[in-house]
Amino acid sequence: RQADIRAFTKGRSKGCLIELDATVEQSVTDQIRATTPIAKMKTWKELHLGEEALGGLSAGVIGTVIGFPLDVIKTRLQTASNTGAASVSIFQVGNDIIKKEGASSLYKGIGPPLVSLSILSTMTFASYTFVRQNIGAQHGWDIKNGLAGMACAPAAGIVSTVENFVKTQMQLDNITKKQFQGSFHCVQSLVKSNGPGILYTGFVINTVREATFLGNYFFVYEGMRRTLSENNALGFQSSSIKVAVPIAGGLSGAFSWFLSFPLDCVRAVVQGRPVDQPKRGYVEVVRTLLRERGVRGLYSGASASIARAFLVSGTRFSAYETTLYLIRGGRDGVHR
């Protein structure tokens, strides 16, 4: 009987210890949960994305107005085989357009790009800020900035595919059939005869191009902005950031366009075909370009595009950061 009592007591003690261990473990877990901050996704309001959107909007409007004439020249060079253009330089093509079609032709078809690129820029800058803040990206050469830029590509492709398609059709129509009275008439005519799906011709190649461009665009900008503004790299004092922003923006635009330009060349050919002709696959387009023009054919019009990218990106980032400076004292300004 005494043995039974000892066994019972021992069992009870062991059970109490097990219960005590479980209680202590739960208590420690509760303390850790109470004292350790839980990673929470920042909201649009916390990140002041309305202000970021205003900065993106100003960047889109100014960048489109400044860069559109060079974009017209770039499209002519990229689709030279379709249009029979013999000019080989941006100055020759620009001069030919002005002489034969008038200076206003350099802005033909600007309607949809002005609207869509303003929307696109607004959406891209706001989305980029949202993603980079939530993944913990830092200023400077942080690969997360590139990933945040690439994350914006699918949404950007939805908007820019339509804009690029209409713009390309308008620019080429100006020297062929001349059947469109304006950009909105172009959209109306194409949708009426081919259905709304025609507006998304080249969506896949354009979205891949957007990912390539935006990833490098923001990665290089953040890196160059930090490099040029720190340690008096440009030889300026208080105005170093004012000079660093347009230079960093210009370099990021030029570099990103150089990398993504072959994809844009394929996109231009795919979207520039007459809609009454059979569709061609991306691989077929690449093979045709390589066969007819060689590897250099994938960079037809690159000089105009890179020059435009430097100019537009420099002014675009300047407009973006100037807007944020007026609203809150700078991109990194603190709300009081």
mmCIF file of C-alpha atoms in Angstrom:
data_model
loop_
_atom_site.group_PDB
_atom_site.id
_atom_site.type_symbol
_atom_site.label_atom_id
_atom_site.label_comp_id
_atom_site.label_asym_id
_atom_site.label_seq_id
_atom_site.Cartn_x
_atom_site.Cartn_y
_atom_site.Cartn_z
ATOM 1 C CA ARG A 1 0.000 0.000 0.000
ATOM 2 C CA GLN A 2 2.860 2.350 0.830
ATOM 3 C CA ALA A 3 4.339 1.492 -2.585
ATOM 4 C CA ASP A 4 1.064 2.432 -4.217
ATOM 5 C CA ILE A 5 1.041 5.753 -2.359
ATOM 6 C CA ARG A 6 4.628 6.511 -3.414
ATOM 7 C CA ALA A 7 3.837 5.643 -7.032
ATOM 8 C CA PHE A 8 0.703 7.793 -6.917
ATOM 9 C CA THR A 9 2.625 10.723 -5.376
ATOM 10 C CA LYS A 10 5.418 10.381 -7.913
ATOM 11 C CA GLY A 11 2.941 10.329 -10.770
ATOM 12 C CA ARG A 12 1.136 13.392 -9.448
ATOM 13 C CA SER A 13 4.437 15.242 -9.073
ATOM 14 C CA LYS A 14 5.463 14.370 -12.590
ATOM 15 C CA GLY A 15 2.102 15.512 -13.891
ATOM 16 C CA CYS A 16 2.393 18.777 -12.020
ATOM 17 C CA LEU A 17 5.833 19.350 -13.492
ATOM 18 C CA ILE A 18 4.513 18.722 -16.996
ATOM 19 C CA GLU A 19 1.637 21.129 -16.372
ATOM 20 C CA LEU A 20 4.059 23.676 -14.909
ATOM 21 C CA ASP A 21 6.367 23.373 -17.948
ATOM 22 C CA ALA A 22 3.435 23.916 -20.289
ATOM 23 C CA THR A 23 2.281 26.932 -18.268
ATOM 24 C CA VAL A 24 5.761 28.484 -18.267
ATOM 25 C CA GLU A 25 6.155 27.874 -22.021
ATOM 26 C CA GLN A 26 2.791 29.519 -22.760
ATOM 27 C CA SER A 27 3.700 32.461 -20.521
ATOM 28 C CA VAL A 28 7.022 32.983 -22.300
ATOM 29 C CA THR A 29 5.314 32.726 -25.703
ATOM 30 C CA ASP A 30 2.740 35.317 -24.678
ATOM 31 C CA GLN A 31 5.496 37.662 -23.482
ATOM 32 C CA ILE A 32 7.386 37.301 -26.775
ATOM 33 C CA ARG A 33 4.262 38.021 -28.773
ATOM 34 C CA ALA A 34 3.501 41.046 -26.623
ATOM 35 C CA THR A 35 6.974 42.564 -26.838
ATOM 36 C CA THR A 36 7.951 41.636 -30.417
ATOM 37 C CA PRO A 37 6.526 43.967 -33.113
ATOM 38 C CA ILE A 38 4.650 42.082 -35.820
ATOM 39 C CA ALA A 39 5.547 43.074 -39.379
ATOM 40 C CA LYS A 40 2.512 44.837 -40.758
ATOM 41 C CA MET A 41 2.037 45.976 -44.319
ATOM 42 C CA LYS A 42 1.931 49.744 -44.509
ATOM 43 C CA THR A 43 -1.238 51.180 -45.951
ATOM 44 C CA TRP A 44 -1.595 53.652 -48.814
ATOM 45 C CA LYS A 45 -2.589 56.331 -46.312
ATOM 46 C CA GLU A 46 0.449 55.734 -44.085
ATOM 47 C CA LEU A 47 2.745 56.029 -47.100
ATOM 48 C CA HIS A 48 1.004 59.223 -48.318
ATOM 49 C CA LEU A 49 0.577 57.680 -51.755
ATOM 50 C CA GLY A 50 -1.805 60.428 -52.795
ATOM 51 C CA GLU A 51 1.173 62.776 -52.776
ATOM 52 C CA GLU A 52 3.274 60.206 -54.627
ATOM 53 C CA ALA A 53 0.506 60.008 -57.233
ATOM 54 C CA LEU A 54 0.560 63.777 -57.726
ATOM 55 C CA GLY A 55 4.303 63.610 -58.234
ATOM 56 C CA GLY A 56 3.848 60.828 -60.776
ATOM 57 C CA LEU A 57 1.121 62.771 -62.567
ATOM 58 C CA SER A 58 3.327 65.835 -63.046
ATOM 59 C CA ALA A 59 6.154 63.579 -64.218
ATOM 60 C CA GLY A 60 3.882 61.924 -66.778
ATOM 61 C CA VAL A 61 2.522 65.137 -68.286
ATOM 62 C CA ILE A 62 5.871 66.924 -68.595
ATOM 63 C CA GLY A 63 7.734 63.843 -69.801
ATOM 64 C CA THR A 64 5.179 63.093 -72.522
ATOM 65 C CA VAL A 65 5.068 66.616 -73.945
ATOM 66 C CA ILE A 66 8.864 66.892 -74.073
ATOM 67 C CA GLY A 67 9.624 63.430 -75.405
ATOM 68 C CA PHE A 68 6.837 62.774 -77.923
ATOM 69 C CA PRO A 69 8.557 64.184 -81.058
ATOM 70 C CA LEU A 70 11.578 61.943 -80.493
ATOM 71 C CA ASP A 71 9.226 59.011 -79.958
ATOM 72 C CA VAL A 72 7.689 59.633 -83.401
ATOM 73 C CA ILE A 73 11.172 59.571 -84.955
ATOM 74 C CA LYS A 74 12.050 56.396 -83.043
ATOM 75 C CA THR A 75 8.939 54.611 -84.343
ATOM 76 C CA ARG A 76 9.756 55.574 -87.952
ATOM 77 C CA LEU A 77 13.265 54.169 -87.592
ATOM 78 C CA GLN A 78 12.070 50.968 -85.912
ATOM 79 C CA THR A 79 9.495 50.246 -88.624
ATOM 80 C CA ALA A 80 11.609 51.355 -91.580
ATOM 81 C CA SER A 81 10.984 48.093 -93.446
ATOM 82 C CA ASN A 82 7.223 48.655 -93.143
ATOM 83 C CA THR A 83 7.269 52.273 -94.279
ATOM 84 C CA GLY A 84 10.132 52.249 -96.773
ATOM 85 C CA ALA A 85 11.997 54.989 -94.910
ATOM 86 C CA ALA A 86 15.521 55.386 -96.168
ATOM 87 C CA SER A 87 16.820 57.831 -93.561
ATOM 88 C CA VAL A 88 19.390 56.464 -91.190
ATOM 89 C CA SER A 89 19.754 59.217 -88.586
ATOM 90 C CA ILE A 90 17.344 60.877 -86.206
ATOM 91 C CA PHE A 91 18.103 64.298 -87.708
ATOM 92 C CA GLN A 92 17.371 63.145 -91.264
ATOM 93 C CA VAL A 93 14.122 61.487 -90.245
ATOM 94 C CA GLY A 94 13.037 64.508 -88.211
ATOM 95 C CA ASN A 95 13.867 66.857 -91.075
ATOM 96 C CA ASP A 96 11.971 64.664 -93.563
ATOM 97 C CA ILE A 97 8.884 64.619 -91.340
ATOM 98 C CA ILE A 98 8.844 68.394 -90.959
ATOM 99 C CA LYS A 99 9.381 68.995 -94.693
ATOM 100 C CA LYS A 100 6.877 66.462 -96.006
ATOM 101 C CA GLU A 101 4.232 66.382 -93.290
ATOM 102 C CA GLY A 102 4.667 69.566 -91.303
ATOM 103 C CA ALA A 103 5.965 70.201 -87.799
ATOM 104 C CA SER A 104 2.575 69.333 -86.305
ATOM 105 C CA SER A 105 3.105 65.725 -87.430
ATOM 106 C CA LEU A 106 5.677 65.360 -84.667
ATOM 107 C CA TYR A 107 2.777 65.591 -82.244
ATOM 108 C CA LYS A 108 0.222 63.568 -84.183
ATOM 109 C CA GLY A 109 -1.286 60.940 -81.926
ATOM 110 C CA ILE A 110 -0.202 62.611 -78.676
ATOM 111 C CA GLY A 111 -3.757 62.502 -77.258
ATOM 112 C CA PRO A 112 -3.851 58.907 -75.961
ATOM 113 C CA PRO A 113 -0.201 58.946 -74.778
ATOM 114 C CA LEU A 114 -0.764 62.166 -72.861
ATOM 115 C CA VAL A 115 -3.742 60.627 -71.072
ATOM 116 C CA SER A 116 -2.443 57.081 -70.678
ATOM 117 C CA LEU A 117 1.144 58.004 -69.777
ATOM 118 C CA SER A 118 -0.095 60.443 -67.170
ATOM 119 C CA ILE A 119 -2.204 57.647 -65.683
ATOM 120 C CA LEU A 120 0.664 55.189 -66.081
ATOM 121 C CA SER A 121 3.194 57.477 -64.422
ATOM 122 C CA THR A 122 0.802 58.251 -61.574
ATOM 123 C CA MET A 123 0.154 54.565 -60.989
ATOM 124 C CA THR A 124 3.796 53.502 -61.379
ATOM 125 C CA PHE A 125 5.330 55.968 -58.937
ATOM 126 C CA ALA A 126 2.647 55.308 -56.322
ATOM 127 C CA SER A 127 2.895 51.513 -56.735
ATOM 128 C CA TYR A 128 6.685 51.601 -56.667
ATOM 129 C CA THR A 129 6.676 53.510 -53.371
ATOM 130 C CA PHE A 130 4.101 51.136 -51.904
ATOM 131 C CA VAL A 131 6.090 48.005 -52.822
ATOM 132 C CA ARG A 132 9.577 49.285 -51.932
ATOM 133 C CA GLN A 133 8.441 50.519 -48.519
ATOM 134 C CA ASN A 134 6.745 47.225 -47.679
ATOM 135 C CA ILE A 135 9.703 45.069 -48.731
ATOM 136 C CA GLY A 136 12.157 47.237 -46.806
ATOM 137 C CA ALA A 137 14.132 48.625 -49.739
ATOM 138 C CA GLN A 138 16.813 51.189 -48.897
ATOM 139 C CA HIS A 139 17.999 54.247 -50.784
ATOM 140 C CA GLY A 140 21.080 53.604 -52.901
ATOM 141 C CA TRP A 141 22.176 50.458 -54.707
ATOM 142 C CA ASP A 142 19.615 48.074 -53.221
ATOM 143 C CA ILE A 143 18.381 45.270 -55.487
ATOM 144 C CA LYS A 144 14.988 45.514 -53.763
ATOM 145 C CA ASN A 145 14.447 48.807 -55.584
ATOM 146 C CA GLY A 146 14.723 46.897 -58.853
ATOM 147 C CA LEU A 147 12.324 44.224 -57.645
ATOM 148 C CA ALA A 148 9.833 46.904 -56.612
ATOM 149 C CA GLY A 149 10.061 48.396 -60.095
ATOM 150 C CA MET A 150 9.511 45.025 -61.762
ATOM 151 C CA ALA A 151 6.462 44.424 -59.574
ATOM 152 C CA CYS A 152 4.778 47.378 -61.282
ATOM 153 C CA ALA A 153 5.138 45.839 -64.759
ATOM 154 C CA PRO A 154 1.886 43.809 -65.065
ATOM 155 C CA ALA A 155 -0.322 46.784 -64.193
ATOM 156 C CA ALA A 156 1.824 49.081 -66.317
ATOM 157 C CA GLY A 157 1.494 46.702 -69.276
ATOM 158 C CA ILE A 158 -2.305 46.876 -69.134
ATOM 159 C CA VAL A 159 -2.172 50.637 -69.677
ATOM 160 C CA SER A 160 0.890 51.029 -71.894
ATOM 161 C CA THR A 161 -0.023 48.270 -74.364
ATOM 162 C CA VAL A 162 -3.105 50.182 -75.502
ATOM 163 C CA GLU A 163 -1.199 53.481 -75.567
ATOM 164 C CA ASN A 164 1.692 52.018 -77.573
ATOM 165 C CA PHE A 165 -0.589 50.259 -80.032
ATOM 166 C CA VAL A 166 -2.696 53.339 -80.812
ATOM 167 C CA LYS A 167 0.353 55.585 -80.967
ATOM 168 C CA THR A 168 2.184 53.242 -83.345
ATOM 169 C CA GLN A 169 -0.838 52.823 -85.614
ATOM 170 C CA MET A 170 -1.339 56.598 -85.725
ATOM 171 C CA GLN A 171 2.297 57.385 -86.462
ATOM 172 C CA LEU A 172 2.491 54.879 -89.312
ATOM 173 C CA ASP A 173 -0.940 55.775 -90.684
ATOM 174 C CA ASN A 174 0.331 59.312 -91.153
ATOM 175 C CA ILE A 175 2.597 58.138 -93.980
ATOM 176 C CA THR A 176 0.491 55.313 -95.458
ATOM 177 C CA LYS A 177 -3.314 55.311 -95.731
ATOM 178 C CA LYS A 178 -4.003 58.440 -93.638
ATOM 179 C CA GLN A 179 -7.378 57.013 -92.682
ATOM 180 C CA PHE A 180 -7.488 58.187 -89.068
ATOM 181 C CA GLN A 181 -8.598 61.713 -88.275
ATOM 182 C CA GLY A 182 -7.233 61.569 -84.760
ATOM 183 C CA SER A 183 -6.258 59.248 -81.932
ATOM 184 C CA PHE A 184 -9.779 58.701 -80.632
ATOM 185 C CA HIS A 185 -11.059 58.140 -84.164
ATOM 186 C CA CYS A 186 -8.289 55.556 -84.547
ATOM 187 C CA VAL A 187 -9.447 53.702 -81.416
ATOM 188 C CA GLN A 188 -13.071 53.856 -82.472
ATOM 189 C CA SER A 189 -12.337 52.561 -85.979
ATOM 190 C CA LEU A 190 -10.069 49.717 -84.852
ATOM 191 C CA VAL A 191 -12.475 48.526 -82.148
ATOM 192 C CA LYS A 192 -15.452 48.716 -84.506
ATOM 193 C CA SER A 193 -13.779 46.620 -87.196
ATOM 194 C CA ASN A 194 -11.730 44.222 -85.051
ATOM 195 C CA GLY A 195 -13.213 44.191 -81.558
ATOM 196 C CA PRO A 196 -11.741 45.588 -78.312
ATOM 197 C CA GLY A 197 -9.130 42.827 -78.147
ATOM 198 C CA ILE A 198 -7.206 44.473 -80.991
ATOM 199 C CA LEU A 199 -6.062 47.175 -78.551
ATOM 200 C CA TYR A 200 -4.040 44.585 -76.643
ATOM 201 C CA THR A 201 -1.985 43.441 -79.604
ATOM 202 C CA GLY A 202 1.537 42.789 -78.311
ATOM 203 C CA PHE A 203 0.536 42.679 -74.643
ATOM 204 C CA VAL A 204 2.985 39.923 -73.644
ATOM 205 C CA ILE A 205 6.084 41.394 -75.278
ATOM 206 C CA ASN A 206 5.181 44.851 -73.988
ATOM 207 C CA THR A 207 4.771 43.625 -70.402
ATOM 208 C CA VAL A 208 8.124 41.832 -70.528
ATOM 209 C CA ARG A 209 9.624 45.066 -71.840
ATOM 210 C CA GLU A 210 8.010 46.997 -68.986
ATOM 211 C CA ALA A 211 9.484 44.612 -66.395
ATOM 212 C CA THR A 212 12.954 44.900 -67.912
ATOM 213 C CA PHE A 213 12.703 48.663 -68.141
ATOM 214 C CA LEU A 214 11.132 49.474 -64.774
ATOM 215 C CA GLY A 215 13.364 47.118 -62.808
ATOM 216 C CA ASN A 216 16.523 48.761 -64.116
ATOM 217 C CA TYR A 217 14.925 52.214 -64.161
ATOM 218 C CA PHE A 218 14.336 52.501 -60.438
ATOM 219 C CA PHE A 219 17.387 50.454 -59.418
ATOM 220 C CA VAL A 220 19.787 52.698 -61.346
ATOM 221 C CA TYR A 221 17.987 55.891 -60.351
ATOM 222 C CA GLU A 222 18.124 55.145 -56.624
ATOM 223 C CA GLY A 223 21.764 54.119 -56.873
ATOM 224 C CA MET A 224 22.939 57.049 -58.997
ATOM 225 C CA ARG A 225 20.925 59.534 -56.953
ATOM 226 C CA ARG A 226 22.677 58.429 -53.773
ATOM 227 C CA THR A 227 26.106 58.245 -55.428
ATOM 228 C CA LEU A 228 25.885 61.665 -57.076
ATOM 229 C CA SER A 229 24.371 63.493 -54.111
ATOM 230 C CA GLU A 230 26.761 62.158 -51.464
ATOM 231 C CA ASN A 231 30.325 63.261 -50.774
ATOM 232 C CA ASN A 232 30.010 66.273 -53.070
ATOM 233 C CA ALA A 233 30.443 63.923 -56.064
ATOM 234 C CA LEU A 234 29.410 66.581 -58.586
ATOM 235 C CA GLY A 235 31.497 69.360 -57.120
ATOM 236 C CA PHE A 236 28.462 71.256 -55.797
ATOM 237 C CA GLN A 237 27.531 72.127 -52.257
ATOM 238 C CA SER A 238 23.940 72.736 -51.215
ATOM 239 C CA SER A 239 22.591 72.306 -54.735
ATOM 240 C CA SER A 240 24.088 68.853 -55.297
ATOM 241 C CA ILE A 241 20.739 67.052 -54.947
ATOM 242 C CA LYS A 242 19.137 69.469 -57.424
ATOM 243 C CA VAL A 243 21.749 68.471 -60.001
ATOM 244 C CA ALA A 244 21.909 64.801 -58.994
ATOM 245 C CA VAL A 245 18.181 64.191 -59.576
ATOM 246 C CA PRO A 246 18.011 65.090 -63.310
ATOM 247 C CA ILE A 247 21.371 63.450 -64.047
ATOM 248 C CA ALA A 248 20.466 60.261 -62.170
ATOM 249 C CA GLY A 249 17.068 60.251 -63.861
ATOM 250 C CA GLY A 250 18.582 60.757 -67.298
ATOM 251 C CA LEU A 251 21.182 58.020 -66.824
ATOM 252 C CA SER A 252 18.619 55.556 -65.476
ATOM 253 C CA GLY A 253 16.322 56.200 -68.436
ATOM 254 C CA ALA A 254 19.079 55.889 -71.041
ATOM 255 C CA PHE A 255 20.520 52.704 -69.501
ATOM 256 C CA SER A 256 17.123 51.055 -69.066
ATOM 257 C CA TRP A 257 16.066 51.844 -72.618
ATOM 258 C CA PHE A 258 19.330 50.470 -73.972
ATOM 259 C CA LEU A 259 18.711 47.142 -72.219
ATOM 260 C CA SER A 260 15.034 46.899 -73.129
ATOM 261 C CA PHE A 261 15.284 48.354 -76.633
ATOM 262 C CA PRO A 262 15.380 45.043 -78.560
ATOM 263 C CA LEU A 263 12.100 44.105 -76.856
ATOM 264 C CA ASP A 264 10.657 47.475 -77.808
ATOM 265 C CA CYS A 265 11.767 46.990 -81.406
ATOM 266 C CA VAL A 266 9.896 43.672 -81.566
ATOM 267 C CA ARG A 267 6.875 45.336 -79.934
ATOM 268 C CA ALA A 268 6.893 48.147 -82.518
ATOM 269 C CA VAL A 269 6.914 45.688 -85.419
ATOM 270 C CA VAL A 270 4.147 43.554 -83.884
ATOM 271 C CA GLN A 271 1.937 46.555 -83.126
ATOM 272 C CA GLY A 272 2.821 48.420 -86.308
ATOM 273 C CA ARG A 273 1.565 45.813 -88.761
ATOM 274 C CA PRO A 274 -1.595 46.704 -90.696
ATOM 275 C CA VAL A 275 -4.493 45.161 -88.815
ATOM 276 C CA ASP A 276 -5.821 43.527 -91.988
ATOM 277 C CA GLN A 277 -2.661 41.430 -92.321
ATOM 278 C CA PRO A 278 -2.164 38.042 -90.589
ATOM 279 C CA LYS A 279 -0.642 38.122 -87.123
ATOM 280 C CA ARG A 280 2.962 37.065 -86.656
ATOM 281 C CA GLY A 281 4.398 35.434 -83.545
ATOM 282 C CA TYR A 282 7.141 37.073 -81.512
ATOM 283 C CA VAL A 283 9.703 34.445 -82.474
ATOM 284 C CA GLU A 284 8.899 34.923 -86.148
ATOM 285 C CA VAL A 285 9.307 38.687 -85.804
ATOM 286 C CA VAL A 286 12.706 38.289 -84.128
ATOM 287 C CA ARG A 287 13.890 35.873 -86.821
ATOM 288 C CA THR A 288 12.726 38.236 -89.569
ATOM 289 C CA LEU A 289 14.491 41.204 -87.978
ATOM 290 C CA LEU A 290 17.715 39.230 -87.559
ATOM 291 C CA ARG A 291 17.539 37.920 -91.121
ATOM 292 C CA GLU A 292 16.781 41.287 -92.728
ATOM 293 C CA ARG A 293 18.822 43.611 -90.512
ATOM 294 C CA GLY A 294 21.124 41.485 -88.384
ATOM 295 C CA VAL A 295 21.619 41.943 -84.638
ATOM 296 C CA ARG A 296 21.957 45.673 -85.176
ATOM 297 C CA GLY A 297 18.428 45.628 -86.558
ATOM 298 C CA LEU A 298 17.126 45.101 -83.034
ATOM 299 C CA TYR A 299 18.587 48.511 -82.198
ATOM 300 C CA SER A 300 17.086 50.415 -85.145
ATOM 301 C CA GLY A 301 16.176 53.839 -83.782
ATOM 302 C CA ALA A 302 18.143 53.290 -80.562
ATOM 303 C CA SER A 303 19.937 56.641 -80.781
ATOM 304 C CA ALA A 304 16.643 58.553 -80.881
ATOM 305 C CA SER A 305 15.179 56.412 -78.112
ATOM 306 C CA ILE A 306 18.155 56.739 -75.774
ATOM 307 C CA ALA A 307 18.394 60.496 -76.370
ATOM 308 C CA ARG A 308 14.686 60.776 -75.666
ATOM 309 C CA ALA A 309 14.992 58.562 -72.586
ATOM 310 C CA PHE A 310 17.750 60.706 -71.086
ATOM 311 C CA LEU A 311 15.827 63.915 -71.695
ATOM 312 C CA VAL A 312 12.430 62.612 -70.614
ATOM 313 C CA SER A 313 13.625 60.665 -67.564
ATOM 314 C CA GLY A 314 15.698 63.588 -66.331
ATOM 315 C CA THR A 315 12.727 65.954 -66.522
ATOM 316 C CA ARG A 316 10.326 63.290 -65.243
ATOM 317 C CA PHE A 317 12.217 62.631 -62.007
ATOM 318 C CA SER A 318 12.829 66.357 -61.589
ATOM 319 C CA ALA A 319 9.095 67.018 -61.898
ATOM 320 C CA TYR A 320 8.322 64.181 -59.476
ATOM 321 C CA GLU A 321 10.742 65.316 -56.795
ATOM 322 C CA THR A 322 9.911 69.006 -57.253
ATOM 323 C CA THR A 323 6.223 68.234 -56.684
ATOM 324 C CA LEU A 324 7.019 66.336 -53.484
ATOM 325 C CA TYR A 325 9.282 69.185 -52.388
ATOM 326 C CA LEU A 326 6.425 71.653 -52.782
ATOM 327 C CA ILE A 327 4.022 69.347 -50.923
ATOM 328 C CA ARG A 328 6.150 68.121 -48.026
ATOM 329 C CA GLY A 329 9.651 69.526 -48.370
ATOM 330 C CA GLY A 330 11.122 66.660 -50.413
ATOM 331 C CA ARG A 331 10.735 62.986 -51.217
ATOM 332 C CA ASP A 332 11.853 62.025 -47.715
ATOM 333 C CA GLY A 333 10.075 64.919 -46.031
ATOM 334 C CA VAL A 334 8.408 64.229 -42.682
ATOM 335 C CA HIS A 335 4.742 65.063 -42.128
ATOM 336 C CA ARG A 336 4.130 66.990 -38.955
#
